[in-house]
PDB file of C-alpha atoms in Angstrom:
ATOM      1  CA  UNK A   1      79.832  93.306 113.974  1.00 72.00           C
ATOM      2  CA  UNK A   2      79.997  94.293 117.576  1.00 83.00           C
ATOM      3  CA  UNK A   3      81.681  97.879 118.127  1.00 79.00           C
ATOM      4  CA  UNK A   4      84.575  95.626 120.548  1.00 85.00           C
ATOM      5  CA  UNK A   5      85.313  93.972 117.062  1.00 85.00           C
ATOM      6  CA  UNK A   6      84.746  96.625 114.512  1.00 85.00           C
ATOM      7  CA  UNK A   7      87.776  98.793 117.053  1.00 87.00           C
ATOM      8  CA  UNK A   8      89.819  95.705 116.460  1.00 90.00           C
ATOM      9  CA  UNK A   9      89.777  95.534 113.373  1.00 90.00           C
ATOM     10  CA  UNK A  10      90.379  99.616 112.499  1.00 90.00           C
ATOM     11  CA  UNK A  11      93.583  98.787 114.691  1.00 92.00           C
ATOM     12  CA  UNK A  12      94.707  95.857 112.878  1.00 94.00           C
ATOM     13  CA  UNK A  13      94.518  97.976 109.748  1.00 94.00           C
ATOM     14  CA  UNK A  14      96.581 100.536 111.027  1.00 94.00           C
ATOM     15  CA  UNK A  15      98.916  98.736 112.281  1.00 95.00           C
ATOM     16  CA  UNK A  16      99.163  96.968 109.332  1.00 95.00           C
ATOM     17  CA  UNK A  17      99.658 100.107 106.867  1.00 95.00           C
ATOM     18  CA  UNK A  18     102.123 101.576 108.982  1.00 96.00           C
ATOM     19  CA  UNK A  19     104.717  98.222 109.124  1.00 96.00           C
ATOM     20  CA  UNK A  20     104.221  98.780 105.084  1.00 96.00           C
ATOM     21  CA  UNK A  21     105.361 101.814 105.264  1.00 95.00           C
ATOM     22  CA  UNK A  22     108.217 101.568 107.660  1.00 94.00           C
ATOM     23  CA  UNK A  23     108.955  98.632 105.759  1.00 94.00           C
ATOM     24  CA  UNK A  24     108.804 100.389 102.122  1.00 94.00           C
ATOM     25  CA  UNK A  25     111.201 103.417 103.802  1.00 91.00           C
ATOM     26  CA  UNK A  26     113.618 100.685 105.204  1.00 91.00           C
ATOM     27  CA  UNK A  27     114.446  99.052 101.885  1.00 91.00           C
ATOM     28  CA  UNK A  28     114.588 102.494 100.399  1.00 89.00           C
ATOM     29  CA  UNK A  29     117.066 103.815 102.612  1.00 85.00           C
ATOM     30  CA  UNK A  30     119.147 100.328 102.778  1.00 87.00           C
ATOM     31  CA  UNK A  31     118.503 100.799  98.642  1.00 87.00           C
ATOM     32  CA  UNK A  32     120.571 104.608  98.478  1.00 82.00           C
ATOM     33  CA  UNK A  33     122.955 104.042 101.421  1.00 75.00           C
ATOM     34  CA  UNK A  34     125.597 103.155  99.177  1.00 75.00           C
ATOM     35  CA  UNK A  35     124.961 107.162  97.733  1.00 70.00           C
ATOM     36  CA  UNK A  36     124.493 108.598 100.971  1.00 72.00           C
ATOM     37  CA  UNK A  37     125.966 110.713 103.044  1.00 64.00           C
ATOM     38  CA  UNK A  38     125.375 109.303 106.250  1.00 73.00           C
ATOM     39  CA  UNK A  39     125.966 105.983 105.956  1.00 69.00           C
ATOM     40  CA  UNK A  40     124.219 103.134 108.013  1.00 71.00           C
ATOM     41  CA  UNK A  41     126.598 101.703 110.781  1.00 70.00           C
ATOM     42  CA  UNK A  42     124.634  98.256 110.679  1.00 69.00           C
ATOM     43  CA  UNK A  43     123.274  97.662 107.285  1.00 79.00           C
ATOM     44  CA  UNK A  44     119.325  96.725 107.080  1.00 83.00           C
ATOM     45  CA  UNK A  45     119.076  96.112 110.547  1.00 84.00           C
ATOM     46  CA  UNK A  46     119.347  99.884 111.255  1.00 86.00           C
ATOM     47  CA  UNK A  47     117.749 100.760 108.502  1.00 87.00           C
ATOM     48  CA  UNK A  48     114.333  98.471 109.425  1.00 90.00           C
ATOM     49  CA  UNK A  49     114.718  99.419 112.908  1.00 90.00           C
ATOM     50  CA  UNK A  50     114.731 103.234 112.552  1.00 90.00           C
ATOM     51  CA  UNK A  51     111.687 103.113 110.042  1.00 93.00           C
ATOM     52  CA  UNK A  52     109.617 100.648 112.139  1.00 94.00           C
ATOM     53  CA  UNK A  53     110.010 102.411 115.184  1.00 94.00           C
ATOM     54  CA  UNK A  54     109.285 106.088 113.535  1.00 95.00           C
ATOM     55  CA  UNK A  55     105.886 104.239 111.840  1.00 96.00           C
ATOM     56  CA  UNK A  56     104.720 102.039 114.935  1.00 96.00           C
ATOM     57  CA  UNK A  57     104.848 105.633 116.784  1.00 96.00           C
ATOM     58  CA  UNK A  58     102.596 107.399 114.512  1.00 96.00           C
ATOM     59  CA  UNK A  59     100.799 104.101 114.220  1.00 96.00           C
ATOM     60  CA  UNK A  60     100.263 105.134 118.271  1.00 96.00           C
ATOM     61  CA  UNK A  61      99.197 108.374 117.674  1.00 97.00           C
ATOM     62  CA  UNK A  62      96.938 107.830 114.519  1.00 96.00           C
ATOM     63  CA  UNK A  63      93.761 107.401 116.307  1.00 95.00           C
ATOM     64  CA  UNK A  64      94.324 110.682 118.351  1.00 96.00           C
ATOM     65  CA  UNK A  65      94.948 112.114 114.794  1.00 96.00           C
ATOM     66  CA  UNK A  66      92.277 111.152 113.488  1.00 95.00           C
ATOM     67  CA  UNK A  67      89.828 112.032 116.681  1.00 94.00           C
ATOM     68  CA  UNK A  68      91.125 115.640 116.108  1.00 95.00           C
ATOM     69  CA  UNK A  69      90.667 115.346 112.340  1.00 95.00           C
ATOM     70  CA  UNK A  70      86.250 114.606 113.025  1.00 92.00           C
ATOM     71  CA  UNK A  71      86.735 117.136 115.852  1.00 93.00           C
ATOM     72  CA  UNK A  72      88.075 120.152 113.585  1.00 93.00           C
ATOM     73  CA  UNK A  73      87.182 119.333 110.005  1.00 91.00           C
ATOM     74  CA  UNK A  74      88.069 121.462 107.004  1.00 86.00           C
ATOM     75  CA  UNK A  75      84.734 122.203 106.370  1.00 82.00           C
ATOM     76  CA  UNK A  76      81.710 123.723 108.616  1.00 79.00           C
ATOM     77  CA  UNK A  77      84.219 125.679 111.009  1.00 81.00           C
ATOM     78  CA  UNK A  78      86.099 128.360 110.722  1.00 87.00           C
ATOM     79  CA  UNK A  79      89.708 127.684 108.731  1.00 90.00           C
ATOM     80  CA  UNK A  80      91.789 129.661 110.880  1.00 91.00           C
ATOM     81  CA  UNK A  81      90.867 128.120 113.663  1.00 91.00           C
ATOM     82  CA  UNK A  82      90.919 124.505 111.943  1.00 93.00           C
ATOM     83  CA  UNK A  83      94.374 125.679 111.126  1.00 94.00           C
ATOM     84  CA  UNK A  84      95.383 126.858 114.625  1.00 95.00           C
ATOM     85  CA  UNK A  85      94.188 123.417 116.485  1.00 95.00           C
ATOM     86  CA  UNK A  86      96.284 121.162 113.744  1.00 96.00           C
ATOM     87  CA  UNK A  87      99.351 123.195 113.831  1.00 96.00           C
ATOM     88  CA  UNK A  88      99.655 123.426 117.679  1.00 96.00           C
ATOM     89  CA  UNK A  89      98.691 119.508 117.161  1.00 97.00           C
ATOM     90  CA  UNK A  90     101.581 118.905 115.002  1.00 96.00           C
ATOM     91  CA  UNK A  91     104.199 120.418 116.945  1.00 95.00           C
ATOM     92  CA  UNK A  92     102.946 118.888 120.161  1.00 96.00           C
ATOM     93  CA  UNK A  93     102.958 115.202 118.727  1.00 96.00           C
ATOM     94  CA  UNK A  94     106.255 115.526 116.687  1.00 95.00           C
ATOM     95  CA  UNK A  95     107.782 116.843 120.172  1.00 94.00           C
ATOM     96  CA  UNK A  96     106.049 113.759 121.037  1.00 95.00           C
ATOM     97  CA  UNK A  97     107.780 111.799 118.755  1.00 95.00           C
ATOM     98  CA  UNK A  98     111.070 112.877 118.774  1.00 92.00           C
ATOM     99  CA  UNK A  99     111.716 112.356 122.410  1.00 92.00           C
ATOM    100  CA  UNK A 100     109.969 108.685 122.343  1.00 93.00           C
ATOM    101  CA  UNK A 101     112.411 107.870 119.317  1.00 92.00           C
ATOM    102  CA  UNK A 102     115.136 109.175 120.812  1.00 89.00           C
ATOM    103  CA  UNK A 103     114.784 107.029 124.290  1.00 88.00           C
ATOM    104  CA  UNK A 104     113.801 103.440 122.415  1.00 89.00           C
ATOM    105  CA  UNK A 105     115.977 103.933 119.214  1.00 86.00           C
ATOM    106  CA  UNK A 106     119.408 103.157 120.951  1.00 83.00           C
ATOM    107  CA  UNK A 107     117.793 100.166 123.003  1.00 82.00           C
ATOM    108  CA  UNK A 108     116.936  98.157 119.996  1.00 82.00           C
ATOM    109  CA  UNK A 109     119.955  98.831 118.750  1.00 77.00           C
ATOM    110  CA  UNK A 110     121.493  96.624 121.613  1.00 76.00           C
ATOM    111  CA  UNK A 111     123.184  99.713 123.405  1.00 75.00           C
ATOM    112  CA  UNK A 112     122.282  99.820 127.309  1.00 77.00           C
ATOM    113  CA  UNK A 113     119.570 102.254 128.431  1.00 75.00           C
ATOM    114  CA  UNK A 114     121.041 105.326 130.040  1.00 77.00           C
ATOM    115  CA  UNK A 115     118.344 108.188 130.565  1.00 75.00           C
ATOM    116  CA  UNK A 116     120.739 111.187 131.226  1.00 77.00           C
ATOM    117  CA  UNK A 117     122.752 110.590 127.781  1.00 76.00           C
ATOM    118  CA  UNK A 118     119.670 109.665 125.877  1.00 77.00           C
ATOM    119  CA  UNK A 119     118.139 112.997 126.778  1.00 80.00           C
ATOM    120  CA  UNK A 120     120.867 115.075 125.516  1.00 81.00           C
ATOM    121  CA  UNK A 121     120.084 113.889 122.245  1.00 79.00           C
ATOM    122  CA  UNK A 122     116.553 114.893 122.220  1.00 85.00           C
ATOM    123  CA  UNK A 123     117.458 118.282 120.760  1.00 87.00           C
ATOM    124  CA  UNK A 124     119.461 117.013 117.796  1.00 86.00           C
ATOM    125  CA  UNK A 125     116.925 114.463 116.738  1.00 84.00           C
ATOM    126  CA  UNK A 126     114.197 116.587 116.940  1.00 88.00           C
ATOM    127  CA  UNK A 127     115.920 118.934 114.629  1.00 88.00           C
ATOM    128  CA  UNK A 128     116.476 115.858 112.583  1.00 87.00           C
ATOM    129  CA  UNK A 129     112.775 114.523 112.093  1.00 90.00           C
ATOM    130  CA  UNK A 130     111.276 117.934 112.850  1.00 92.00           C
ATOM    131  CA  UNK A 131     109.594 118.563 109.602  1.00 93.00           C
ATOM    132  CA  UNK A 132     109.015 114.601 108.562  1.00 93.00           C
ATOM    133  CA  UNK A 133     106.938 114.441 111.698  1.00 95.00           C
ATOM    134  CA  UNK A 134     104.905 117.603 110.912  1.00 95.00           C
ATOM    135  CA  UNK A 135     104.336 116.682 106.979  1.00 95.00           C
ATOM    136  CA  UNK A 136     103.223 112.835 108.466  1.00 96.00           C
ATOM    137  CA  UNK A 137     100.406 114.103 111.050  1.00 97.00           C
ATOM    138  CA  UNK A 138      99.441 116.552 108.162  1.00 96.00           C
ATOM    139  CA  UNK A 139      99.036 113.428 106.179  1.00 96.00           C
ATOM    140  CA  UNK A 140      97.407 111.516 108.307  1.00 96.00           C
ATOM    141  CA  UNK A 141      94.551 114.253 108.852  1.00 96.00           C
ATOM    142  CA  UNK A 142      94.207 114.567 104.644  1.00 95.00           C
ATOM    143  CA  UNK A 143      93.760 110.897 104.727  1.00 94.00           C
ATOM    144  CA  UNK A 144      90.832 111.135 107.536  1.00 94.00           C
ATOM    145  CA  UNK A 145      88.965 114.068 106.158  1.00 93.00           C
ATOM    146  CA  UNK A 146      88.993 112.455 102.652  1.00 93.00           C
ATOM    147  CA  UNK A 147      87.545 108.811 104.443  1.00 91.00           C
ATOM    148  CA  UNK A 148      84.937 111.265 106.094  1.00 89.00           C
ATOM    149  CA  UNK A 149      84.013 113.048 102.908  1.00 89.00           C
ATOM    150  CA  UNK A 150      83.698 109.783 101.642  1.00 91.00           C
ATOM    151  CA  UNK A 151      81.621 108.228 103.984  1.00 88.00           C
ATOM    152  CA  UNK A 152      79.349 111.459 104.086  1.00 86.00           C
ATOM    153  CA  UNK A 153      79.306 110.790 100.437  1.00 87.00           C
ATOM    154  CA  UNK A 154      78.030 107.838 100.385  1.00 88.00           C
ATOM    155  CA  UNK A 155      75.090 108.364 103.008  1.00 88.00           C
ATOM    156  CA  UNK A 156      74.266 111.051 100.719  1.00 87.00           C
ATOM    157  CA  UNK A 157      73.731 108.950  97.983  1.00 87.00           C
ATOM    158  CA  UNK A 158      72.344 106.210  99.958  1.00 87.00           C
ATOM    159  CA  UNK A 159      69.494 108.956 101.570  1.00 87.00           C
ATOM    160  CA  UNK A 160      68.600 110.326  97.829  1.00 87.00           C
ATOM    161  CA  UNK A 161      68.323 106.598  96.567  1.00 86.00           C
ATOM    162  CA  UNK A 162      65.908 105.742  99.071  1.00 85.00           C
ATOM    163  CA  UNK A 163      64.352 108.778  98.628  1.00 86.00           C
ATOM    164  CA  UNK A 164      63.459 108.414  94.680  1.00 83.00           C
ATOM    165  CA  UNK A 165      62.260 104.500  95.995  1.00 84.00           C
ATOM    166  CA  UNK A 166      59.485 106.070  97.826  1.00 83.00           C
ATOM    167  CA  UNK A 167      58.664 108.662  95.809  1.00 84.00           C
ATOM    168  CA  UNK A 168      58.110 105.943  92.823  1.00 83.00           C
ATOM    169  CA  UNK A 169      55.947 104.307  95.334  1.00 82.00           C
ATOM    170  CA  UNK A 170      54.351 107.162  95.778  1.00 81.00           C
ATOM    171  CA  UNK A 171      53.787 107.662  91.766  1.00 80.00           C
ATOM    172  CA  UNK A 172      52.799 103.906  91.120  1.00 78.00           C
ATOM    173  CA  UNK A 173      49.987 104.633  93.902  1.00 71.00           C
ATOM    174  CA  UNK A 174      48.426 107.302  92.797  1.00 57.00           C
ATOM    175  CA  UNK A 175      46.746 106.499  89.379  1.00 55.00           C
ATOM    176  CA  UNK A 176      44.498 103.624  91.044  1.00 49.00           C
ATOM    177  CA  UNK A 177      43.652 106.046  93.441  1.00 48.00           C
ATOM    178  CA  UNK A 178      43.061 108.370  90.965  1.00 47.00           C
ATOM    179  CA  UNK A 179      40.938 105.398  89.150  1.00 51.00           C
ATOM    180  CA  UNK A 180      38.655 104.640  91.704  1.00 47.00           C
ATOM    181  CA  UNK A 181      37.912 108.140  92.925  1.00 50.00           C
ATOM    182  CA  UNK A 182      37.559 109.011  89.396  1.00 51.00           C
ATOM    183  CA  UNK A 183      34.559 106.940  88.579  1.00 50.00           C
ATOM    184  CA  UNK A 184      31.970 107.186  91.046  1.00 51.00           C
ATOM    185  CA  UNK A 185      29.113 106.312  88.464  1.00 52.00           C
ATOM    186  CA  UNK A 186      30.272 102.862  87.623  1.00 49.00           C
ATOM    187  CA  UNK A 187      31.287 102.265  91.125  1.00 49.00           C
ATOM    188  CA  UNK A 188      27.361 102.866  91.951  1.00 54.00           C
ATOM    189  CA  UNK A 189      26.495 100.344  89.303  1.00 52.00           C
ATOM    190  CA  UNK A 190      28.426  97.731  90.383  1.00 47.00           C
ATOM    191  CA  UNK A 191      27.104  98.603  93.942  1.00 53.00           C
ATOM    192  CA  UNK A 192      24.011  98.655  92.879  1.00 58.00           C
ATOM    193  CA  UNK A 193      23.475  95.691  90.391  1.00 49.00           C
ATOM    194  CA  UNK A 194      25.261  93.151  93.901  1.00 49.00           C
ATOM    195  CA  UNK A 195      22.232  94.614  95.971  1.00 57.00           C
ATOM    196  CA  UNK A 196      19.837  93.347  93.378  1.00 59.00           C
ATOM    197  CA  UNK A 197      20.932  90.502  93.206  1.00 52.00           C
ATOM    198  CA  UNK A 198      21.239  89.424  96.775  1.00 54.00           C
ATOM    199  CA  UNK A 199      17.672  91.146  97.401  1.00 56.00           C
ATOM    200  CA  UNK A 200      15.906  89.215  94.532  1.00 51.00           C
ATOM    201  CA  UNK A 201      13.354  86.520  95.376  1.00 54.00           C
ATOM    202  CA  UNK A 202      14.724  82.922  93.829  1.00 53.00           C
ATOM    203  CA  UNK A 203      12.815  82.084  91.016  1.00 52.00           C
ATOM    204  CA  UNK A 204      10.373  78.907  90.924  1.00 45.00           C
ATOM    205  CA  UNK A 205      11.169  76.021  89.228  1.00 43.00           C
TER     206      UNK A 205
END
């Protein structure tokens, strides 16, 4: 698989867990709107619209995420400074968020772009998904440490299995070894009982 392909593919998977999960949220909230407080103006349509845009966002962001994630892992570097990088991180790309959410959100609901009005209510929806978007990038860096540990893992156990292969090799070899080098008398006999009998005359019939 060519690395053009194998980039493809990591995309199509992300794009594909995220519409589950803005999919899952939208029936959920569509589920409890009839117990809610706010209710939803336009039924399921809001509802899938609001979650779909808020995953296909992060969905944009996730392979910054997870570049940061390699880049500062939990382990091998300092915490606090691991700490520092994601948390600055988090608030950048939920401010990130917000303000993208608040400009398209409006236009799918069929209401008619208007910059100036749609930036007042940055503020207000930032307050609103403030703390969702900082629990989902801390998410999405648990999930790409654990696929690292993983995949460290499993190289692990892939370098000790090929090491025990060679060092059975290694075993298997040395007893002939051991054999040959161990019997230099009969060695000489056989050696010396093929000279003889190359060097002797043919008999007469």
């Amino acid at each position: 698989m060519t690395p053009t392909s194998r980039a493809w593919k990591r995309a199509a998977i992300v794009f594909g867990i995220w519409t589950a999960v803005g999919l899952f949220r939208a029936l959920e909230r569509w589920t409890i709107d009839p117990v809610s407080t706010t209710r939803l103006e336009f039924g399921f349509r809001e509802a899938l619209s609001q979650n779909l845009l808020f995953s296909y966002i992060w969905a944009a962001f996730t392979p910054l995420v997870s570049r940061l994630a390699r880049r500062f892992p939990i382990a091998g570097r300092p915490i606090a400074g691991t700490v520092a990088v994601h948390l600055g991180a988090s608030a950048l790309l939920a401010t990130a968020h917000g303000t993208l959410f608040a400009l398209a959100y409006p236009r799918l609901m069929g209401v008619p772009f208007n910059f100036l009005h749609q930036m007042k209510g940055i503020p207000s929806i930032l307050t609103i998904f403030l703390l969702a978007n900082v629990l989902t990038y801390w998410g999405v860096v648990g999930i790409c440490w654990t696929i690292e540990a993983l995949r460290l893992s499993r190289e692990r156990e892939l370098r000790a299995s090929q090491l025990e292969a060679q060092l059975a090799a290694r075993a298997l070899r040395v007893p002939v070894v051991f054999t040959l080098h161990g019997a230099p008398d009969g060695l000489a006999h056989v050696d010396d009982l093929v000279r003889r009998a190359t060097a002797a005359p043919p008999r007469a019939r």
